[in-house]
Amino acid sequence: MHQFAEMIVRALEKRTIIPAADHEVYVYGFDAALYTFLSTAGLVLIGCVLAQGIETLIIISLFYVNQTLGGGFHASTHLNCFITMVLGLLGCLATFLLPFNQWICCILGTVGLMFMIKYPLVLHKNKEYLQAKHDILCKRSRGAVLVQGICLMAIALWGKNEYLQAFCVASGVCAMSRLVAVFQKAKGRNA
């Protein structure tokens, strides 16, 4: 993927569309965009093959929003990240094999959202430059979680059990990802 991003950037530099001085920045950006597109397509394909396309979109959307705005576990490579996301998605979708209980789902979703309110931001070591904006980023993350809480109530009232379960399980997994990052950061400080 990195080589493909390099090819794209070189072609754009050759046509003087982008400056050669910013080569590494553009390679990083194209690499991230390509990875995000391909990994998302792979996850959606898995959900469609398992006949749970909408549920998969709900899970992926919530995870991407919470990971982007508040952080969470980061794998060391694109491959490890994709494997982690596939296993997480399959785990979430496997919950549909269990009997549905609206109260358990709502409790799981609420507890997940509460953890993300308590830990609104965990900056990855590569994003430490954002520390100066910590308060603003925390407000943004908490705002997104509050909107998710409203969505959770709306879906529970709507009564579409599959969407409620996907939403609540995704909230729980997002909270787990955030908590893993919190523990990793604390462990790094103590080491």
PDB file of C-alpha atoms in Angstrom:
ATOM      1  CA  MET A   1       0.000   0.000   0.000  1.00  0.00           C
ATOM      2  CA  HIS A   2       2.858   2.348   0.845  1.00  0.00           C
ATOM      3  CA  GLN A   3       4.395   1.706  -2.584  1.00  0.00           C
ATOM      4  CA  PHE A   4       1.103   2.504  -4.293  1.00  0.00           C
ATOM      5  CA  ALA A   5       0.849   5.743  -2.314  1.00  0.00           C
ATOM      6  CA  GLU A   6       4.426   6.540  -3.420  1.00  0.00           C
ATOM      7  CA  MET A   7       3.444   5.971  -7.066  1.00  0.00           C
ATOM      8  CA  ILE A   8       0.444   8.276  -6.775  1.00  0.00           C
ATOM      9  CA  VAL A   9       2.476  11.042  -5.139  1.00  0.00           C
ATOM     10  CA  ARG A  10       5.287  10.763  -7.689  1.00  0.00           C
ATOM     11  CA  ALA A  11       2.769  11.013 -10.529  1.00  0.00           C
ATOM     12  CA  LEU A  12       1.197  14.105  -8.965  1.00  0.00           C
ATOM     13  CA  GLU A  13       4.625  15.659  -8.391  1.00  0.00           C
ATOM     14  CA  LYS A  14       5.605  14.958 -11.991  1.00  0.00           C
ATOM     15  CA  ARG A  15       2.522  16.870 -13.153  1.00  0.00           C
ATOM     16  CA  THR A  16       3.373  19.626 -10.613  1.00  0.00           C
ATOM     17  CA  ILE A  17       0.017  19.185  -8.920  1.00  0.00           C
ATOM     18  CA  ILE A  18       1.706  18.867  -5.531  1.00  0.00           C
ATOM     19  CA  PRO A  19       5.113  20.199  -4.417  1.00  0.00           C
ATOM     20  CA  ALA A  20       7.956  17.696  -4.097  1.00  0.00           C
ATOM     21  CA  ALA A  21       8.992  19.346  -0.821  1.00  0.00           C
ATOM     22  CA  ASP A  22       5.881  17.868   0.850  1.00  0.00           C
ATOM     23  CA  HIS A  23       6.460  14.371  -0.531  1.00  0.00           C
ATOM     24  CA  GLU A  24       6.386  12.488   2.804  1.00  0.00           C
ATOM     25  CA  VAL A  25       3.267  14.289   4.008  1.00  0.00           C
ATOM     26  CA  TYR A  26       1.362  13.353   0.849  1.00  0.00           C
ATOM     27  CA  VAL A  27       2.611   9.759   0.922  1.00  0.00           C
ATOM     28  CA  TYR A  28       1.426   9.458   4.527  1.00  0.00           C
ATOM     29  CA  GLY A  29      -1.955  10.949   3.614  1.00  0.00           C
ATOM     30  CA  PHE A  30      -2.500   8.745   0.565  1.00  0.00           C
ATOM     31  CA  ASP A  31      -1.322   5.672   2.467  1.00  0.00           C
ATOM     32  CA  ALA A  32      -3.804   6.387   5.281  1.00  0.00           C
ATOM     33  CA  ALA A  33      -6.634   7.118   2.833  1.00  0.00           C
ATOM     34  CA  LEU A  34      -5.995   3.960   0.798  1.00  0.00           C
ATOM     35  CA  TYR A  35      -5.795   1.831   3.916  1.00  0.00           C
ATOM     36  CA  THR A  36      -8.991   3.318   5.343  1.00  0.00           C
ATOM     37  CA  PHE A  37     -10.877   2.813   2.074  1.00  0.00           C
ATOM     38  CA  LEU A  38      -9.706  -0.774   1.543  1.00  0.00           C
ATOM     39  CA  SER A  39     -10.129  -1.868   5.154  1.00  0.00           C
ATOM     40  CA  THR A  40     -13.608  -0.347   5.337  1.00  0.00           C
ATOM     41  CA  ALA A  41     -14.568  -2.049   2.083  1.00  0.00           C
ATOM     42  CA  GLY A  42     -13.268  -5.343   3.489  1.00  0.00           C
ATOM     43  CA  LEU A  43     -15.270  -4.968   6.691  1.00  0.00           C
ATOM     44  CA  VAL A  44     -18.452  -4.054   4.816  1.00  0.00           C
ATOM     45  CA  LEU A  45     -17.924  -7.038   2.513  1.00  0.00           C
ATOM     46  CA  ILE A  46     -17.655  -9.335   5.543  1.00  0.00           C
ATOM     47  CA  GLY A  47     -20.888  -7.884   6.947  1.00  0.00           C
ATOM     48  CA  CYS A  48     -22.683  -8.332   3.619  1.00  0.00           C
ATOM     49  CA  VAL A  49     -21.460 -11.932   3.243  1.00  0.00           C
ATOM     50  CA  LEU A  50     -22.858 -12.604   6.727  1.00  0.00           C
ATOM     51  CA  ALA A  51     -26.147 -10.897   5.724  1.00  0.00           C
ATOM     52  CA  GLN A  52     -25.634  -8.173   8.347  1.00  0.00           C
ATOM     53  CA  GLY A  53     -24.731  -5.223   6.169  1.00  0.00           C
ATOM     54  CA  ILE A  54     -26.675  -2.522   8.037  1.00  0.00           C
ATOM     55  CA  GLU A  55     -25.538  -3.802  11.418  1.00  0.00           C
ATOM     56  CA  THR A  56     -21.940  -3.778  10.147  1.00  0.00           C
ATOM     57  CA  LEU A  57     -22.303  -0.185   8.933  1.00  0.00           C
ATOM     58  CA  ILE A  58     -23.606   0.838  12.369  1.00  0.00           C
ATOM     59  CA  ILE A  59     -20.700  -0.881  14.137  1.00  0.00           C
ATOM     60  CA  ILE A  60     -18.055   0.516  11.794  1.00  0.00           C
ATOM     61  CA  SER A  61     -19.513   4.030  11.869  1.00  0.00           C
ATOM     62  CA  LEU A  62     -19.604   4.209  15.652  1.00  0.00           C
ATOM     63  CA  PHE A  63     -16.122   2.797  15.955  1.00  0.00           C
ATOM     64  CA  TYR A  64     -14.645   5.210  13.413  1.00  0.00           C
ATOM     65  CA  VAL A  65     -16.329   8.230  15.019  1.00  0.00           C
ATOM     66  CA  ASN A  66     -15.206   7.334  18.524  1.00  0.00           C
ATOM     67  CA  GLN A  67     -11.709   6.293  17.474  1.00  0.00           C
ATOM     68  CA  THR A  68     -11.247   9.498  15.470  1.00  0.00           C
ATOM     69  CA  LEU A  69     -12.604  11.888  18.091  1.00  0.00           C
ATOM     70  CA  GLY A  70     -11.419  10.218  21.286  1.00  0.00           C
ATOM     71  CA  GLY A  71      -8.773   7.686  20.398  1.00  0.00           C
ATOM     72  CA  GLY A  72      -8.424   4.113  21.454  1.00  0.00           C
ATOM     73  CA  PHE A  73      -6.281   1.069  20.788  1.00  0.00           C
ATOM     74  CA  HIS A  74      -3.898   1.451  17.829  1.00  0.00           C
ATOM     75  CA  ALA A  75      -2.258  -1.563  16.256  1.00  0.00           C
ATOM     76  CA  SER A  76       1.362  -1.265  15.184  1.00  0.00           C
ATOM     77  CA  THR A  77       0.811  -2.058  11.475  1.00  0.00           C
ATOM     78  CA  HIS A  78      -1.985  -1.824   8.921  1.00  0.00           C
ATOM     79  CA  LEU A  79      -2.197  -5.621   8.808  1.00  0.00           C
ATOM     80  CA  ASN A  80      -2.472  -5.927  12.596  1.00  0.00           C
ATOM     81  CA  CYS A  81      -5.062  -3.152  12.590  1.00  0.00           C
ATOM     82  CA  PHE A  82      -7.148  -4.886   9.939  1.00  0.00           C
ATOM     83  CA  ILE A  83      -6.935  -8.246  11.718  1.00  0.00           C
ATOM     84  CA  THR A  84      -7.986  -6.569  14.980  1.00  0.00           C
ATOM     85  CA  MET A  85     -10.914  -4.855  13.242  1.00  0.00           C
ATOM     86  CA  VAL A  86     -12.039  -8.079  11.537  1.00  0.00           C
ATOM     87  CA  LEU A  87     -11.916 -10.002  14.816  1.00  0.00           C
ATOM     88  CA  GLY A  88     -13.746  -7.170  16.596  1.00  0.00           C
ATOM     89  CA  LEU A  89     -16.428  -7.017  13.910  1.00  0.00           C
ATOM     90  CA  LEU A  90     -16.876 -10.805  13.937  1.00  0.00           C
ATOM     91  CA  GLY A  91     -17.139 -10.706  17.735  1.00  0.00           C
ATOM     92  CA  CYS A  92     -19.787  -8.000  17.531  1.00  0.00           C
ATOM     93  CA  LEU A  93     -21.734  -9.878  14.859  1.00  0.00           C
ATOM     94  CA  ALA A  94     -21.448 -13.125  16.837  1.00  0.00           C
ATOM     95  CA  THR A  95     -23.576 -11.537  19.565  1.00  0.00           C
ATOM     96  CA  PHE A  96     -26.506 -11.856  17.163  1.00  0.00           C
ATOM     97  CA  LEU A  97     -26.330 -15.614  17.742  1.00  0.00           C
ATOM     98  CA  LEU A  98     -27.310 -15.005  21.392  1.00  0.00           C
ATOM     99  CA  PRO A  99     -30.902 -14.398  22.497  1.00  0.00           C
ATOM    100  CA  PHE A 100     -31.782 -10.715  22.300  1.00  0.00           C
ATOM    101  CA  ASN A 101     -32.491  -8.880  25.543  1.00  0.00           C
ATOM    102  CA  GLN A 102     -33.280  -5.180  25.170  1.00  0.00           C
ATOM    103  CA  TRP A 103     -32.301  -4.335  28.754  1.00  0.00           C
ATOM    104  CA  ILE A 104     -28.928  -6.036  28.580  1.00  0.00           C
ATOM    105  CA  CYS A 105     -28.224  -4.284  25.265  1.00  0.00           C
ATOM    106  CA  CYS A 106     -29.221  -0.890  26.650  1.00  0.00           C
ATOM    107  CA  ILE A 107     -27.131  -1.394  29.786  1.00  0.00           C
ATOM    108  CA  LEU A 108     -24.106  -2.427  27.686  1.00  0.00           C
ATOM    109  CA  GLY A 109     -24.558   0.585  25.407  1.00  0.00           C
ATOM    110  CA  THR A 110     -25.036   2.988  28.304  1.00  0.00           C
ATOM    111  CA  VAL A 111     -22.031   1.666  30.237  1.00  0.00           C
ATOM    112  CA  GLY A 112     -19.921   1.957  27.082  1.00  0.00           C
ATOM    113  CA  LEU A 113     -21.005   5.546  26.553  1.00  0.00           C
ATOM    114  CA  MET A 114     -20.360   6.358  30.231  1.00  0.00           C
ATOM    115  CA  PHE A 115     -16.779   5.069  29.975  1.00  0.00           C
ATOM    116  CA  MET A 116     -16.225   7.212  26.898  1.00  0.00           C
ATOM    117  CA  ILE A 117     -17.583  10.256  28.758  1.00  0.00           C
ATOM    118  CA  LYS A 118     -15.203   9.491  31.644  1.00  0.00           C
ATOM    119  CA  TYR A 119     -12.257   8.964  29.258  1.00  0.00           C
ATOM    120  CA  PRO A 120     -13.051  11.316  26.386  1.00  0.00           C
ATOM    121  CA  LEU A 121      -9.565  11.473  24.886  1.00  0.00           C
ATOM    122  CA  VAL A 122      -6.537   9.229  24.730  1.00  0.00           C
ATOM    123  CA  LEU A 123      -3.979  10.702  22.372  1.00  0.00           C
ATOM    124  CA  HIS A 124      -1.798   8.221  20.509  1.00  0.00           C
ATOM    125  CA  LYS A 125       1.933   8.908  20.813  1.00  0.00           C
ATOM    126  CA  ASN A 126       1.960  10.107  17.182  1.00  0.00           C
ATOM    127  CA  LYS A 127      -0.734  12.661  18.020  1.00  0.00           C
ATOM    128  CA  GLU A 128       0.865  14.159  21.126  1.00  0.00           C
ATOM    129  CA  TYR A 129       1.251  17.435  19.227  1.00  0.00           C
ATOM    130  CA  LEU A 130      -2.499  17.886  19.791  1.00  0.00           C
ATOM    131  CA  GLN A 131      -2.008  18.091  23.571  1.00  0.00           C
ATOM    132  CA  ALA A 132      -2.368  21.898  23.422  1.00  0.00           C
ATOM    133  CA  LYS A 133      -5.951  21.374  22.175  1.00  0.00           C
ATOM    134  CA  HIS A 134      -6.763  18.786  24.848  1.00  0.00           C
ATOM    135  CA  ASP A 135      -9.765  20.632  26.346  1.00  0.00           C
ATOM    136  CA  ILE A 136     -11.366  21.348  22.964  1.00  0.00           C
ATOM    137  CA  LEU A 137     -10.844  17.757  21.800  1.00  0.00           C
ATOM    138  CA  CYS A 138     -12.360  16.418  25.041  1.00  0.00           C
ATOM    139  CA  LYS A 139     -15.448  18.608  24.561  1.00  0.00           C
ATOM    140  CA  ARG A 140     -15.784  17.433  20.961  1.00  0.00           C
ATOM    141  CA  SER A 141     -15.463  13.782  21.973  1.00  0.00           C
ATOM    142  CA  ARG A 142     -17.974  14.143  24.819  1.00  0.00           C
ATOM    143  CA  GLY A 143     -20.367  15.965  22.503  1.00  0.00           C
ATOM    144  CA  ALA A 144     -20.225  13.070  20.046  1.00  0.00           C
ATOM    145  CA  VAL A 145     -20.860  10.606  22.873  1.00  0.00           C
ATOM    146  CA  LEU A 146     -23.878  12.631  24.046  1.00  0.00           C
ATOM    147  CA  VAL A 147     -25.287  12.560  20.513  1.00  0.00           C
ATOM    148  CA  GLN A 148     -24.752   8.800  20.542  1.00  0.00           C
ATOM    149  CA  GLY A 149     -26.688   8.605  23.823  1.00  0.00           C
ATOM    150  CA  ILE A 150     -29.621  10.381  22.165  1.00  0.00           C
ATOM    151  CA  CYS A 151     -29.359   7.998  19.210  1.00  0.00           C
ATOM    152  CA  LEU A 152     -29.342   5.039  21.597  1.00  0.00           C
ATOM    153  CA  MET A 153     -32.587   6.245  23.196  1.00  0.00           C
ATOM    154  CA  ALA A 154     -34.170   6.863  19.783  1.00  0.00           C
ATOM    155  CA  ILE A 155     -33.242   3.412  18.505  1.00  0.00           C
ATOM    156  CA  ALA A 156     -34.522   1.794  21.727  1.00  0.00           C
ATOM    157  CA  LEU A 157     -37.838   3.625  21.334  1.00  0.00           C
ATOM    158  CA  TRP A 158     -37.998   2.796  17.637  1.00  0.00           C
ATOM    159  CA  GLY A 159     -37.846  -0.879  18.522  1.00  0.00           C
ATOM    160  CA  LYS A 160     -35.589  -2.158  15.726  1.00  0.00           C
ATOM    161  CA  ASN A 161     -33.808  -4.830  17.781  1.00  0.00           C
ATOM    162  CA  GLU A 162     -31.027  -5.589  15.279  1.00  0.00           C
ATOM    163  CA  TYR A 163     -29.997  -1.930  15.089  1.00  0.00           C
ATOM    164  CA  LEU A 164     -30.237  -1.510  18.853  1.00  0.00           C
ATOM    165  CA  GLN A 165     -28.024  -4.532  19.424  1.00  0.00           C
ATOM    166  CA  ALA A 166     -25.464  -3.366  16.819  1.00  0.00           C
ATOM    167  CA  PHE A 167     -25.388   0.107  18.357  1.00  0.00           C
ATOM    168  CA  CYS A 168     -25.006  -1.130  21.930  1.00  0.00           C
ATOM    169  CA  VAL A 169     -22.389  -3.766  21.138  1.00  0.00           C
ATOM    170  CA  ALA A 170     -20.433  -1.174  19.135  1.00  0.00           C
ATOM    171  CA  SER A 171     -20.576   1.247  22.079  1.00  0.00           C
ATOM    172  CA  GLY A 172     -19.222  -1.461  24.344  1.00  0.00           C
ATOM    173  CA  VAL A 173     -16.395  -2.314  21.946  1.00  0.00           C
ATOM    174  CA  CYS A 174     -15.524   1.377  21.497  1.00  0.00           C
ATOM    175  CA  ALA A 175     -15.292   1.726  25.270  1.00  0.00           C
ATOM    176  CA  MET A 176     -13.080  -1.367  25.451  1.00  0.00           C
ATOM    177  CA  SER A 177     -10.756   0.074  22.811  1.00  0.00           C
ATOM    178  CA  ARG A 178     -10.573   3.348  24.717  1.00  0.00           C
ATOM    179  CA  LEU A 179      -9.891   1.569  28.022  1.00  0.00           C
ATOM    180  CA  VAL A 180      -7.105  -0.517  26.469  1.00  0.00           C
ATOM    181  CA  ALA A 181      -5.491   2.731  25.294  1.00  0.00           C
ATOM    182  CA  VAL A 182      -5.903   4.271  28.756  1.00  0.00           C
ATOM    183  CA  PHE A 183      -4.197   1.265  30.378  1.00  0.00           C
ATOM    184  CA  GLN A 184      -1.433   1.203  27.754  1.00  0.00           C
ATOM    185  CA  LYS A 185      -0.735   4.884  28.310  1.00  0.00           C
ATOM    186  CA  ALA A 186      -0.692   4.443  32.108  1.00  0.00           C
ATOM    187  CA  LYS A 187       1.601   1.432  31.762  1.00  0.00           C
ATOM    188  CA  GLY A 188       3.928   3.476  29.541  1.00  0.00           C
ATOM    189  CA  ARG A 189       4.125   6.239  32.157  1.00  0.00           C
ATOM    190  CA  ASN A 190       4.926   3.744  34.929  1.00  0.00           C
ATOM    191  CA  ALA A 191       7.606   1.941  32.898  1.00  0.00           C
TER     192      ALA A 191
END
